[in-house]
Coordinates of C-alpha atoms in Angstrom, one line a residue:
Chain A
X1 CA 0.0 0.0 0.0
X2 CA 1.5 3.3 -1.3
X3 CA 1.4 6.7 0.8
X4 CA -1.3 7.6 -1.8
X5 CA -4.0 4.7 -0.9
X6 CA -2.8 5.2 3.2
X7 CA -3.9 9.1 2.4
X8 CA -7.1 7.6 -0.3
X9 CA -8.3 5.7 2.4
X10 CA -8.0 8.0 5.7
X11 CA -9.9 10.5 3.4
X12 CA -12.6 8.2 2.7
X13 CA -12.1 8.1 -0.8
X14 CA -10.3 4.3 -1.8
X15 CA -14.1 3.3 -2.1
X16 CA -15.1 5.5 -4.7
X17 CA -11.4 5.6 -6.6
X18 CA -11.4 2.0 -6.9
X19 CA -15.2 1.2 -8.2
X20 CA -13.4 3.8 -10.8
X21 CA -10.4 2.2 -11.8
X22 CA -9.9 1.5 -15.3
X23 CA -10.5 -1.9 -16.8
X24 CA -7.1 -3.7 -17.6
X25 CA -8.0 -5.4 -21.0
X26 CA -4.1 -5.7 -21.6
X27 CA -3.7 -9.6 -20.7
X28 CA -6.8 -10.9 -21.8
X29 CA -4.9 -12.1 -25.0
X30 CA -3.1 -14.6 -23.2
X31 CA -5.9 -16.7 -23.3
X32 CA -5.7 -17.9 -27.0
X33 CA -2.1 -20.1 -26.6
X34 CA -3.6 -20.9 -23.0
X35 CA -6.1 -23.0 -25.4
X36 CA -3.7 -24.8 -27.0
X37 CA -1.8 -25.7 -23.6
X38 CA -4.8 -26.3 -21.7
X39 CA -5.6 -29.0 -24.4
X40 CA -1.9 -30.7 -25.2
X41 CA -0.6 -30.6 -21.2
X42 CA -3.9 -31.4 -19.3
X43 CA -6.2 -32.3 -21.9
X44 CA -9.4 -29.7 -21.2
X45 CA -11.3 -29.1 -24.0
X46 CA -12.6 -25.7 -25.1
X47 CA -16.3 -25.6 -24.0
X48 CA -16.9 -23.7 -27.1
X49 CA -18.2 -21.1 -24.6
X50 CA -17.2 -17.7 -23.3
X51 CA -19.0 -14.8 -21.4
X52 CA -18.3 -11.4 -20.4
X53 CA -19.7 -10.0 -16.9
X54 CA -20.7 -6.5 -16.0
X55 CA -22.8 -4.8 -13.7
X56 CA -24.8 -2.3 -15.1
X57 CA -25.3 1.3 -14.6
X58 CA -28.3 2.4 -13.9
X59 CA -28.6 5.2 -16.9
X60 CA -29.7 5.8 -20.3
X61 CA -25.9 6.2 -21.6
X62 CA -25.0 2.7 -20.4
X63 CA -28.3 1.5 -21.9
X64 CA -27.1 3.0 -25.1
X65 CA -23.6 1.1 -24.7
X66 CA -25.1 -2.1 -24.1
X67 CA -26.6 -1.7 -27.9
X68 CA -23.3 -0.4 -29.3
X69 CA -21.8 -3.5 -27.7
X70 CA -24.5 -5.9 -29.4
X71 CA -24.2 -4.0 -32.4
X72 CA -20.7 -5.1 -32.9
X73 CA -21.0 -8.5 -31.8
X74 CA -23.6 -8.8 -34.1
X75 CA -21.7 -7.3 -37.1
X76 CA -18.6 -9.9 -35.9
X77 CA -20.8 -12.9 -35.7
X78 CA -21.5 -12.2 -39.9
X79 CA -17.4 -12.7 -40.2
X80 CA -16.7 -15.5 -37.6
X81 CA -19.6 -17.3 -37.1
X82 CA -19.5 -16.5 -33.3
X83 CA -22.8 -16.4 -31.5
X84 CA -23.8 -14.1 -29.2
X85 CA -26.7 -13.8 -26.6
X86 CA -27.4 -11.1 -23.5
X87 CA -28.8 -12.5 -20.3
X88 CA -28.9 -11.2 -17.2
X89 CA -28.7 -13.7 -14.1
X90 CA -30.5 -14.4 -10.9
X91 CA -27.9 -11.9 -9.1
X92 CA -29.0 -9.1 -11.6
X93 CA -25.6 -9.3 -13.4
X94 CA -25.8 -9.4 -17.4
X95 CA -23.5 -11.3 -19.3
X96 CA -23.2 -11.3 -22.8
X97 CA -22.2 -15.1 -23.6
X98 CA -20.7 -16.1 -26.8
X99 CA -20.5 -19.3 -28.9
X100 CA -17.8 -20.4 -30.7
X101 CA -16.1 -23.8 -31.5
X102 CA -12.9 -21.6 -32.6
X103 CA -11.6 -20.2 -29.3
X104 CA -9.3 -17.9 -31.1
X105 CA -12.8 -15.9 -32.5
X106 CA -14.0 -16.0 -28.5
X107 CA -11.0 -13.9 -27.4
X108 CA -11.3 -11.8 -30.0
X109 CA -14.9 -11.2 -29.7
X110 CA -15.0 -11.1 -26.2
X111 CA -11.8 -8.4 -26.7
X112 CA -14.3 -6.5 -28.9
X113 CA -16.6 -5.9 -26.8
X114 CA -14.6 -5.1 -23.6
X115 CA -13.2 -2.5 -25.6
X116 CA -16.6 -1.0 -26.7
X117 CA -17.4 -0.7 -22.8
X118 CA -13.9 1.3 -22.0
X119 CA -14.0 3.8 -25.1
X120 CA -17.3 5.2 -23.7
X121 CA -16.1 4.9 -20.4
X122 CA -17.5 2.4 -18.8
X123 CA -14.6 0.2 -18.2
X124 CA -15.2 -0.3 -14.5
X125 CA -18.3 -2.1 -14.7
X126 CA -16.7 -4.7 -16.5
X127 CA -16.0 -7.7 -14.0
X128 CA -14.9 -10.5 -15.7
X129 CA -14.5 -12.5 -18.5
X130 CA -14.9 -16.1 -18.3
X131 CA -13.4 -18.9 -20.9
X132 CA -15.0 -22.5 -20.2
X133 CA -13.2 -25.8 -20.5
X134 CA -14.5 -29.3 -19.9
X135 CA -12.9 -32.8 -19.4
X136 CA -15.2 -35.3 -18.7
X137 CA -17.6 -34.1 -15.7
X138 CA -15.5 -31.8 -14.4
X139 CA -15.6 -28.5 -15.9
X140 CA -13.3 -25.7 -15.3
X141 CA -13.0 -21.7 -16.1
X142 CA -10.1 -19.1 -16.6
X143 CA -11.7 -16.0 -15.1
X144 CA -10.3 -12.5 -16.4
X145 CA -10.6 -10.0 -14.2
X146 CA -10.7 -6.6 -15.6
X147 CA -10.0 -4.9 -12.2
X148 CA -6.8 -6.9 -11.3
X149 CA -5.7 -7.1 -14.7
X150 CA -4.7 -11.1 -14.4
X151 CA -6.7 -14.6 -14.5
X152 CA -7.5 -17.1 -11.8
X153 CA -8.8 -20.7 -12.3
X154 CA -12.0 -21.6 -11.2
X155 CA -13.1 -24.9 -10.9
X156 CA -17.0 -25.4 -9.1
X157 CA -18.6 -28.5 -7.7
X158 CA -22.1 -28.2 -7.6
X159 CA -23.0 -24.9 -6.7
X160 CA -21.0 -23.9 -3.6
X161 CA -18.3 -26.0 -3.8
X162 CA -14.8 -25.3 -5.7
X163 CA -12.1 -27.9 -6.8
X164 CA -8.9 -26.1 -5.2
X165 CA -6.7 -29.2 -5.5
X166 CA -7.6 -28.7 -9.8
X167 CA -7.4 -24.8 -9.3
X168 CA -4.4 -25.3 -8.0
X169 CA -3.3 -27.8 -10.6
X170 CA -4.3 -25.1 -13.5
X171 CA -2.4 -22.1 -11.7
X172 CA 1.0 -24.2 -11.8
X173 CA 0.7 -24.9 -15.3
X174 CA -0.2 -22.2 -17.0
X175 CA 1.6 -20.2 -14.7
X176 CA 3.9 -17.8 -16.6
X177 CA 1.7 -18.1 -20.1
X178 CA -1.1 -16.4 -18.3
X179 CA -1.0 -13.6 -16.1
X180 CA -2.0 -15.1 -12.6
X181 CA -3.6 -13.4 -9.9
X182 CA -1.2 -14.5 -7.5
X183 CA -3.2 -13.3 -4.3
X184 CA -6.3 -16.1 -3.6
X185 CA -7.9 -13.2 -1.8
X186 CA -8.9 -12.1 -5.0
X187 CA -9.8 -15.5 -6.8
X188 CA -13.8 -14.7 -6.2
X189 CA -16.4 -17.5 -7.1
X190 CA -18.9 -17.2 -9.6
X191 CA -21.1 -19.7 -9.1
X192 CA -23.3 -21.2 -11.7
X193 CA -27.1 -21.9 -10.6
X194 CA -27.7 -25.6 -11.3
X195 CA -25.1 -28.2 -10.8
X196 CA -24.1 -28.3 -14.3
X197 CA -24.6 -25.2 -16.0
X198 CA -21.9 -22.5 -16.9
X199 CA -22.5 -19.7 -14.3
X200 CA -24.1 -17.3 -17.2
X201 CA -26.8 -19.9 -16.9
Chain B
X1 CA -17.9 7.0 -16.1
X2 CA -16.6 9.3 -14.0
X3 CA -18.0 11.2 -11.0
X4 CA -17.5 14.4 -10.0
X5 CA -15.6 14.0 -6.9
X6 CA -17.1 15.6 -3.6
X7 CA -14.4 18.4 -2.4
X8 CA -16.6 20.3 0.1
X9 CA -16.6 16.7 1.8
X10 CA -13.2 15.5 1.4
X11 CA -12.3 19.5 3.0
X12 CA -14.9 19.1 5.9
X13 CA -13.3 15.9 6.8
X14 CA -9.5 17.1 6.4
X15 CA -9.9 20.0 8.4
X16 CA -12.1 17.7 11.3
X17 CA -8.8 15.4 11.3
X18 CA -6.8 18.5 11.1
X19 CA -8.2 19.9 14.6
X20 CA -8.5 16.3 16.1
X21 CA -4.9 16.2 15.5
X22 CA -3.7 19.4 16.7
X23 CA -6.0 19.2 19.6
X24 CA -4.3 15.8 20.5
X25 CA -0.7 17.6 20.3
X26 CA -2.2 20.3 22.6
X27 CA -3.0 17.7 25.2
X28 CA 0.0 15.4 25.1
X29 CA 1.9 18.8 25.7
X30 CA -0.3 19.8 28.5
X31 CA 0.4 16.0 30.2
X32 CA 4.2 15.7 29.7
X33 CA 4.5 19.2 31.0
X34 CA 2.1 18.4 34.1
X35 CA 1.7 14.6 34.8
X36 CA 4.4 12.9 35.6
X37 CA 2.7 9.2 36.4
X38 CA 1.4 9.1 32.9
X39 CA 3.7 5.4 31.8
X40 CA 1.1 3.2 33.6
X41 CA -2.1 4.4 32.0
X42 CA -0.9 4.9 28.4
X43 CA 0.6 1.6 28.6
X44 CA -3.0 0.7 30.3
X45 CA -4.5 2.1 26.9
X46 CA -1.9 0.6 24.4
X47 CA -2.8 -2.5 25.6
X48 CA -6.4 -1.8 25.7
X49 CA -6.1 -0.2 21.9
X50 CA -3.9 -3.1 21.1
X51 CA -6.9 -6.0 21.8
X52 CA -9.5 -3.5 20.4
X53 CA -8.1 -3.1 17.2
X54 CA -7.0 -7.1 16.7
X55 CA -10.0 -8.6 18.4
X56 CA -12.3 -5.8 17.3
X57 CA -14.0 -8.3 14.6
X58 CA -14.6 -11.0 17.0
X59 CA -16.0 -8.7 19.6
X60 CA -18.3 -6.8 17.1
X61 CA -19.6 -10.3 16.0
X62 CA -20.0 -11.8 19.1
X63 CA -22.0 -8.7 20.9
X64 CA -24.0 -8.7 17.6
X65 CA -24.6 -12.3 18.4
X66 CA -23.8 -13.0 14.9
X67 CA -22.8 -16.4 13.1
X68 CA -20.1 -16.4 9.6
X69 CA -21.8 -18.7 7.6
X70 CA -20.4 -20.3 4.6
X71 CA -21.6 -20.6 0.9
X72 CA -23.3 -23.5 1.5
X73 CA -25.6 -22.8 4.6
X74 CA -29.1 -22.3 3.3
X75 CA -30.4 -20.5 0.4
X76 CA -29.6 -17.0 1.9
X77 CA -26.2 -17.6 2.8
X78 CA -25.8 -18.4 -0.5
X79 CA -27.3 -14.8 -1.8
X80 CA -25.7 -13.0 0.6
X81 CA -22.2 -14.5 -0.4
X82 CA -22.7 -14.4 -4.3
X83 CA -23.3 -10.6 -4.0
X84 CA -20.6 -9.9 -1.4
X85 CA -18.7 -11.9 -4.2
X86 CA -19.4 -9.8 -6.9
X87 CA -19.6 -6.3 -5.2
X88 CA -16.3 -6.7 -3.8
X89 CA -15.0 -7.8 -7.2
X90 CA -16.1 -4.1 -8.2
X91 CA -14.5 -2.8 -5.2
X92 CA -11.1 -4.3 -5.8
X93 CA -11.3 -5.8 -2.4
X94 CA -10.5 -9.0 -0.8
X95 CA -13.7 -11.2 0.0
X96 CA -14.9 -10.4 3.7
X97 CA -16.5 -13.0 6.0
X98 CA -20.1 -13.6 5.7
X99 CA -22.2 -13.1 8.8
X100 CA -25.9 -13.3 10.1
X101 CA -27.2 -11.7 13.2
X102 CA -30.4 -13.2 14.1
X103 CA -32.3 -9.9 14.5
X104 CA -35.5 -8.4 13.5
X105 CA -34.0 -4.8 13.6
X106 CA -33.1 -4.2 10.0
X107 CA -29.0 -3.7 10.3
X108 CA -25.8 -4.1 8.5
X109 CA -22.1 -3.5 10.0
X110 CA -18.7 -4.1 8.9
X111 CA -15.8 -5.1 11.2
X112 CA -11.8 -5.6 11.0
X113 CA -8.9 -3.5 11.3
X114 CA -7.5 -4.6 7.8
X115 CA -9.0 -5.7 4.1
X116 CA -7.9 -8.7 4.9
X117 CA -9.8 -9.9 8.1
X118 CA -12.8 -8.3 7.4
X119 CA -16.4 -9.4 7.9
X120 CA -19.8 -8.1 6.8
X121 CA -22.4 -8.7 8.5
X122 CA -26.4 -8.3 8.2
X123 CA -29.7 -9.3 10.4
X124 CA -32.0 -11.3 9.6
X125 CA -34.3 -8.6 9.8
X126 CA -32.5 -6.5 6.9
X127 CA -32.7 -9.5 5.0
X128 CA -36.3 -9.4 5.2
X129 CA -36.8 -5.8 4.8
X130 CA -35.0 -5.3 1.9
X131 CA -34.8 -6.3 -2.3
X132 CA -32.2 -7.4 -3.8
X133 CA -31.0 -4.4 -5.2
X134 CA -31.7 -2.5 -1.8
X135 CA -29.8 -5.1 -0.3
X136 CA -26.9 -4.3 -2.3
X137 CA -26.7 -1.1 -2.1
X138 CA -26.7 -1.5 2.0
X139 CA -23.6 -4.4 1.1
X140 CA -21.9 -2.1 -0.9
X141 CA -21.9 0.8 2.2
X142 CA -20.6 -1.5 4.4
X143 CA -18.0 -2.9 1.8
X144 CA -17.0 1.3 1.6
X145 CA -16.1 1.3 4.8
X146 CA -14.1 -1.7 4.3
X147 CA -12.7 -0.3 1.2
X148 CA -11.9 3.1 3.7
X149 CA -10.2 1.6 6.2
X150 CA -13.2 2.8 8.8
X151 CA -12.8 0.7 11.9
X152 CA -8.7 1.8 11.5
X153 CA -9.3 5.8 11.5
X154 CA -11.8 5.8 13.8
X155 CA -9.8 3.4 16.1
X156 CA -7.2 5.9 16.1
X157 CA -9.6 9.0 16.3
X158 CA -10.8 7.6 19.4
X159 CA -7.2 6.9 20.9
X160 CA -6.5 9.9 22.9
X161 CA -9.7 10.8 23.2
X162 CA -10.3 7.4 25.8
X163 CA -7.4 7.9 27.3
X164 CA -8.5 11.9 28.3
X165 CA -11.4 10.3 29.3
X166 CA -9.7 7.4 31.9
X167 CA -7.9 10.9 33.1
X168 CA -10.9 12.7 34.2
X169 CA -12.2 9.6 35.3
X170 CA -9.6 8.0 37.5
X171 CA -7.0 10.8 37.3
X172 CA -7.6 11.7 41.3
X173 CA -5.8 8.3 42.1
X174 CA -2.8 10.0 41.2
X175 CA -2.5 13.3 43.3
X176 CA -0.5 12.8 46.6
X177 CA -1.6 13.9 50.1
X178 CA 0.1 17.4 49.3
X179 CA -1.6 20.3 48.0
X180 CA 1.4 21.0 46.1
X181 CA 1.5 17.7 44.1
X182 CA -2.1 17.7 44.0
X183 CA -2.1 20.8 41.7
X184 CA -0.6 18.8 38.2
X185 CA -3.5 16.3 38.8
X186 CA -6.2 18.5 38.9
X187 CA -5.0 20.6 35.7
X188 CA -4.2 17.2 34.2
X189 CA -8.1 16.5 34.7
X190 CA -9.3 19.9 33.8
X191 CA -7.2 19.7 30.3
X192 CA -8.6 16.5 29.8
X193 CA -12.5 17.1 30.3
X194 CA -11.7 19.8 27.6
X195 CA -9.8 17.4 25.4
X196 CA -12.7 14.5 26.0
X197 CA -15.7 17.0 25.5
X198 CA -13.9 18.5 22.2
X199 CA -12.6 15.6 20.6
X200 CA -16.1 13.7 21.2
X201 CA -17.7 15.9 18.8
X202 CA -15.0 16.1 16.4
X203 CA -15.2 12.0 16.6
X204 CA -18.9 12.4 16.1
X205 CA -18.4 15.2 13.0
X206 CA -15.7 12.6 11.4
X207 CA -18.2 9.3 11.9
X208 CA -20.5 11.2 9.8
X209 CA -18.8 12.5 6.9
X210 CA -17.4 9.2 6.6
X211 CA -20.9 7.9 6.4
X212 CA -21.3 10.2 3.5
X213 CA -18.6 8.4 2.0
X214 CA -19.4 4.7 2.0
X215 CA -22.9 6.0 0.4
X216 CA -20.4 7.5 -2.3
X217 CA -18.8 4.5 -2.6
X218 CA -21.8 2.4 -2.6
X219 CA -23.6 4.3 -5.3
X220 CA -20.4 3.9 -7.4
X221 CA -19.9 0.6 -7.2
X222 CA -23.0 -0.6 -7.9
X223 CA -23.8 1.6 -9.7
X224 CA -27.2 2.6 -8.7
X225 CA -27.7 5.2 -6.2
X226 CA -31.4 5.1 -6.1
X227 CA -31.3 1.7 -4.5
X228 CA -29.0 2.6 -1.6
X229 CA -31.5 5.7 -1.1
X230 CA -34.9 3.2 -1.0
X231 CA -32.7 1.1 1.2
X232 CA -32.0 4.0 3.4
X233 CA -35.9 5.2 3.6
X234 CA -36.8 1.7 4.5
X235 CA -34.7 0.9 7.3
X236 CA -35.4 4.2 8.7
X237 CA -39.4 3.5 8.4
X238 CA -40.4 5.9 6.2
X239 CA -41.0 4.2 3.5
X240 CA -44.5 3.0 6.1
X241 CA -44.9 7.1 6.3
X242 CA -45.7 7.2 2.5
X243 CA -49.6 7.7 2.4
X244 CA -50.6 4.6 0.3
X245 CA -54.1 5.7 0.8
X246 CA -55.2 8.3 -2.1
X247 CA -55.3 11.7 -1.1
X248 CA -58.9 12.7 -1.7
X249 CA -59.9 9.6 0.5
X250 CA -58.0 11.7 3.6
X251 CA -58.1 15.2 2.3
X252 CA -60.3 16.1 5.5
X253 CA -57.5 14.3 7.7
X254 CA -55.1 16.8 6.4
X255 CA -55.5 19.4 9.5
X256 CA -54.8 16.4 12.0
X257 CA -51.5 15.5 10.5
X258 CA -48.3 16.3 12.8
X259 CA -45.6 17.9 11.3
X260 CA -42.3 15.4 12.3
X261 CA -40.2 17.2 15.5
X262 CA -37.2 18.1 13.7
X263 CA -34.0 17.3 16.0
X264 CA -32.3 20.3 16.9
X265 CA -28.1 22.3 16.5
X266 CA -27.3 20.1 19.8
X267 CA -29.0 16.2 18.9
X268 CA -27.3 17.0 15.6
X269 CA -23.6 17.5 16.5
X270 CA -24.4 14.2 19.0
X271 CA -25.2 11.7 16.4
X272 CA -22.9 9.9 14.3
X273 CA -24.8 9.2 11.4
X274 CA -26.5 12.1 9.1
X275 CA -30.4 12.2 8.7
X276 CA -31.4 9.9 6.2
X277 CA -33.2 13.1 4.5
X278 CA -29.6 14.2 3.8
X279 CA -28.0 11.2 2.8
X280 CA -30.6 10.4 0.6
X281 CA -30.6 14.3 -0.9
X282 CA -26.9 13.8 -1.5
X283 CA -27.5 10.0 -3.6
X284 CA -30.4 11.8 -5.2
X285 CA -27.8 14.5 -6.5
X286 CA -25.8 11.2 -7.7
X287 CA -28.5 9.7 -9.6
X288 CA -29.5 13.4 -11.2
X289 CA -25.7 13.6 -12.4
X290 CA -25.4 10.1 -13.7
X291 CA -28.2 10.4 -15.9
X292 CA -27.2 14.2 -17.2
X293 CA -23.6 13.9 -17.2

């Protein structure tokens, strides 16, 4: 902690600052060799699926970002074949969740339209970007998070439950190909509603 | 987006700090100059400081009568951890503990002297009061405070300001059979009252202004000041003050209707939380300049 955040916080004003900070798109990229290692080292298979998180603002400019962001998803999908849906979850997050069996076209779309939320300035309410796997029944995710600016496994078990001893397993091997959050304080759950879905269900 | 940052605030609570602090270098003058059995009792307090600020979370929880619950105890735990989760994601903060006070009084607190080891907590009564996005909005206050390092500043506020306090309390153990020795102790004890009287409000002043900051920090992280405001008119009750009944059906009640006492200059500089009017005016102002920015 820096003499700035000691004099942020005694002022009352980390709160605000930090709800603030910029999204950190920069290592987001990482994920399309992860793919490849993920596959060849500990044979996880793409699930075909990826989805970006944000919490909304409640405003007629972010409504009008949320189209922009659809609109170029939508003018992507013509190119690459990449679906896209918006859903918003029990929590009252939305997600815009996209379908691809190419996972090179998911970074990229899912790079699109992160950027499309920080050029009209609403990078902080992006939270995270989510890339799926799947081996067998287990199924994993590389979570992005915008406010860090690095990835953390996350591996649930039912609905409450995480795999740390797989986490853990992920973290050492794509350690130094990803960016890792290397502080577990900050490796949140999202947890998907029904045993088996993809949280964005 | 960006908000337009609240300087008259940030000032108001500089300059509080500002004369908390000089006023505390006044008075550890005025006791090294005229107290001379001063060790025992600030050692007293370090100690005293010491387990407040490391076993502050486990008091708070306990006299709270609250229980941390995990992700998987019941349906609400679940809720309550999945948007603790996700708010503190926004925040940039380190997950907090979970807790549940069984309560019906609709409440929320946060505890810990660090990001680290800190822990939410709400009643059960808050959970029934409240929607979803009230109830994040009231999370999102309490992960502010969090975020501002609360329980730490006002920990420290509050240091001297005990220990004048044990002084005019027990200081009189101190003076010796002679008048002459008895002299330091009584101006000891006088400086103190002042200190303890003085510093009390400016604690008081501080604890509110930083309540105007988590709100900040709530309506920017979720985004949604409205919500923290309904939250804020509910728990206070006055959300049952709203005539639900239409206004030509009572028109003839009108002259019965008593206006609310408003508290006065003194029950003001007491309290250490603002009126809700004014914490909602200032998340009203927040919504208006979201929407018009």
């Amino acid at each position: 902690m820096g003499l700035l955040d000691s004099l942020r916080s005694v002022l009352g004003i980390s709160a605000e600052s930090d709800a603030t900070s910029r999204a950190d798109p920069d290592d987001l990229f990482g994920m399309s060799t992860a793919y490849l290692t993920m596959e060849a080292d500990l044979r996880f298979d793409s699930a075909d699926e990826a989805a970006l998180c944000f919490s909304s603002v409640d405003s007629t400019d972010f409504e009008d970002t949320v189209d922009a962001v659809e609109a170029i998803l939508s003018a992507g999908s013509e190119e690459t074949g990449t679906e896209f849906k918006r859903h918003t979850d029990g929590h009252g997050y939305n997600w815009v969740v996209l379908v691809d069996d190419d996972p090179e076209d998911l970074v990229t779309s899912i790079h699109f339209a992160a950027d499309e939320f920080i050029e009209r300035g609403y990078g902080s309410r992006l939270l995270a970007a989510l890339f799926g796997f799947r081996k067998a029944d287990d199924r994993v995710y590389w979570i992005y998070s915008f406010r860090r600016g690095a990835y953390y496994p996350f591996a649930p078990q039912g609905t409450s439950k995480r795999n740390q001893q797989l986490e853990f397993k992920l973290e050492s091997v794509l350690d130094g190909e990803l960016e890792i959050e290397d502080d577990e304080g900050y490796w949140y759950p999202l947890w998907p509603s029904t045993p088996n879905g993809h949280p964005w269900e | 987006m960006e908000w337009k940052p609240d300087w008259g605030l940030r000032g108001r609570m500089a300059f509080t700090m500002f004369l908390l602090f000089a006023l505390y270098i006044v008075f550890a003058g005025v006791l090294v100059a005229y107290f001379q059995s001063l060790t025992i009792m600030v050692l007293f307090m370090g100690v005293f400081l010491f387990a407040q600020f490391f076993f502050s979370d486990k008091i708070a929880l306990y006299s709270m009568g609250a229980r941390v619950v995990d992700e998987d105890d019941g349906p609400q735990a679940q809720k309550l951890h999945a948007m603790i989760g996700r708010l503190s994601q926004q925040a940039d903060l380190p997950k907090p503990k979970v807790a549940i006070s069984d309560s019906s009084m609709p409440n929320a607190f946060a505890t810990g002297r660090s990001q680290k080891n800190s822990a939410v907590c709400v009643t059960t009564g808050l959970l029934r009061t409240l929607d979803d996005d009230e109830l994040e909005g009231v999370l999102a206050h309490e992960l502010a405070h969090v975020k501002n390092r609360d329980v730490m500043v006002m920990t420290i506020a509050s240091f001297l300001s005990s220990i004048a306090f044990l002084i005019v309390r027990w200081g009189w153990l101190f003076g010796g059979d002679d008048n002459r020795q008895n002299m330091p102790v009584i101006v000891a004890i006088i400086a103190s009252l002042l200190v303890w009287i003085i510093s009390y409000l400016l604690i008081r002043a501080l604890s509110r202004y930083r309540e105007y900051s988590a709100d900040r920090g709530a309506a920017i992280i979720t985004g949604r000041p409205s919500a923290l405001a309904s939250a804020l008119l509910k728990i206070s009750g006055r959300m049952e003050n709203v005539p639900k009944r239409d206004m030509r059906e009572t028109s003839e009640m009108n002259a019965f209707f008593i206006i609310p006492i408003k508290s006065d200059f003194i029950g003001k500089l007491f309290s250490t939380h603002p009126s809700t009017e004014k914490r909602v005016e200032r998340l009203r102002d927040m919504e208006r300049e979201m929407e018009t920015f």
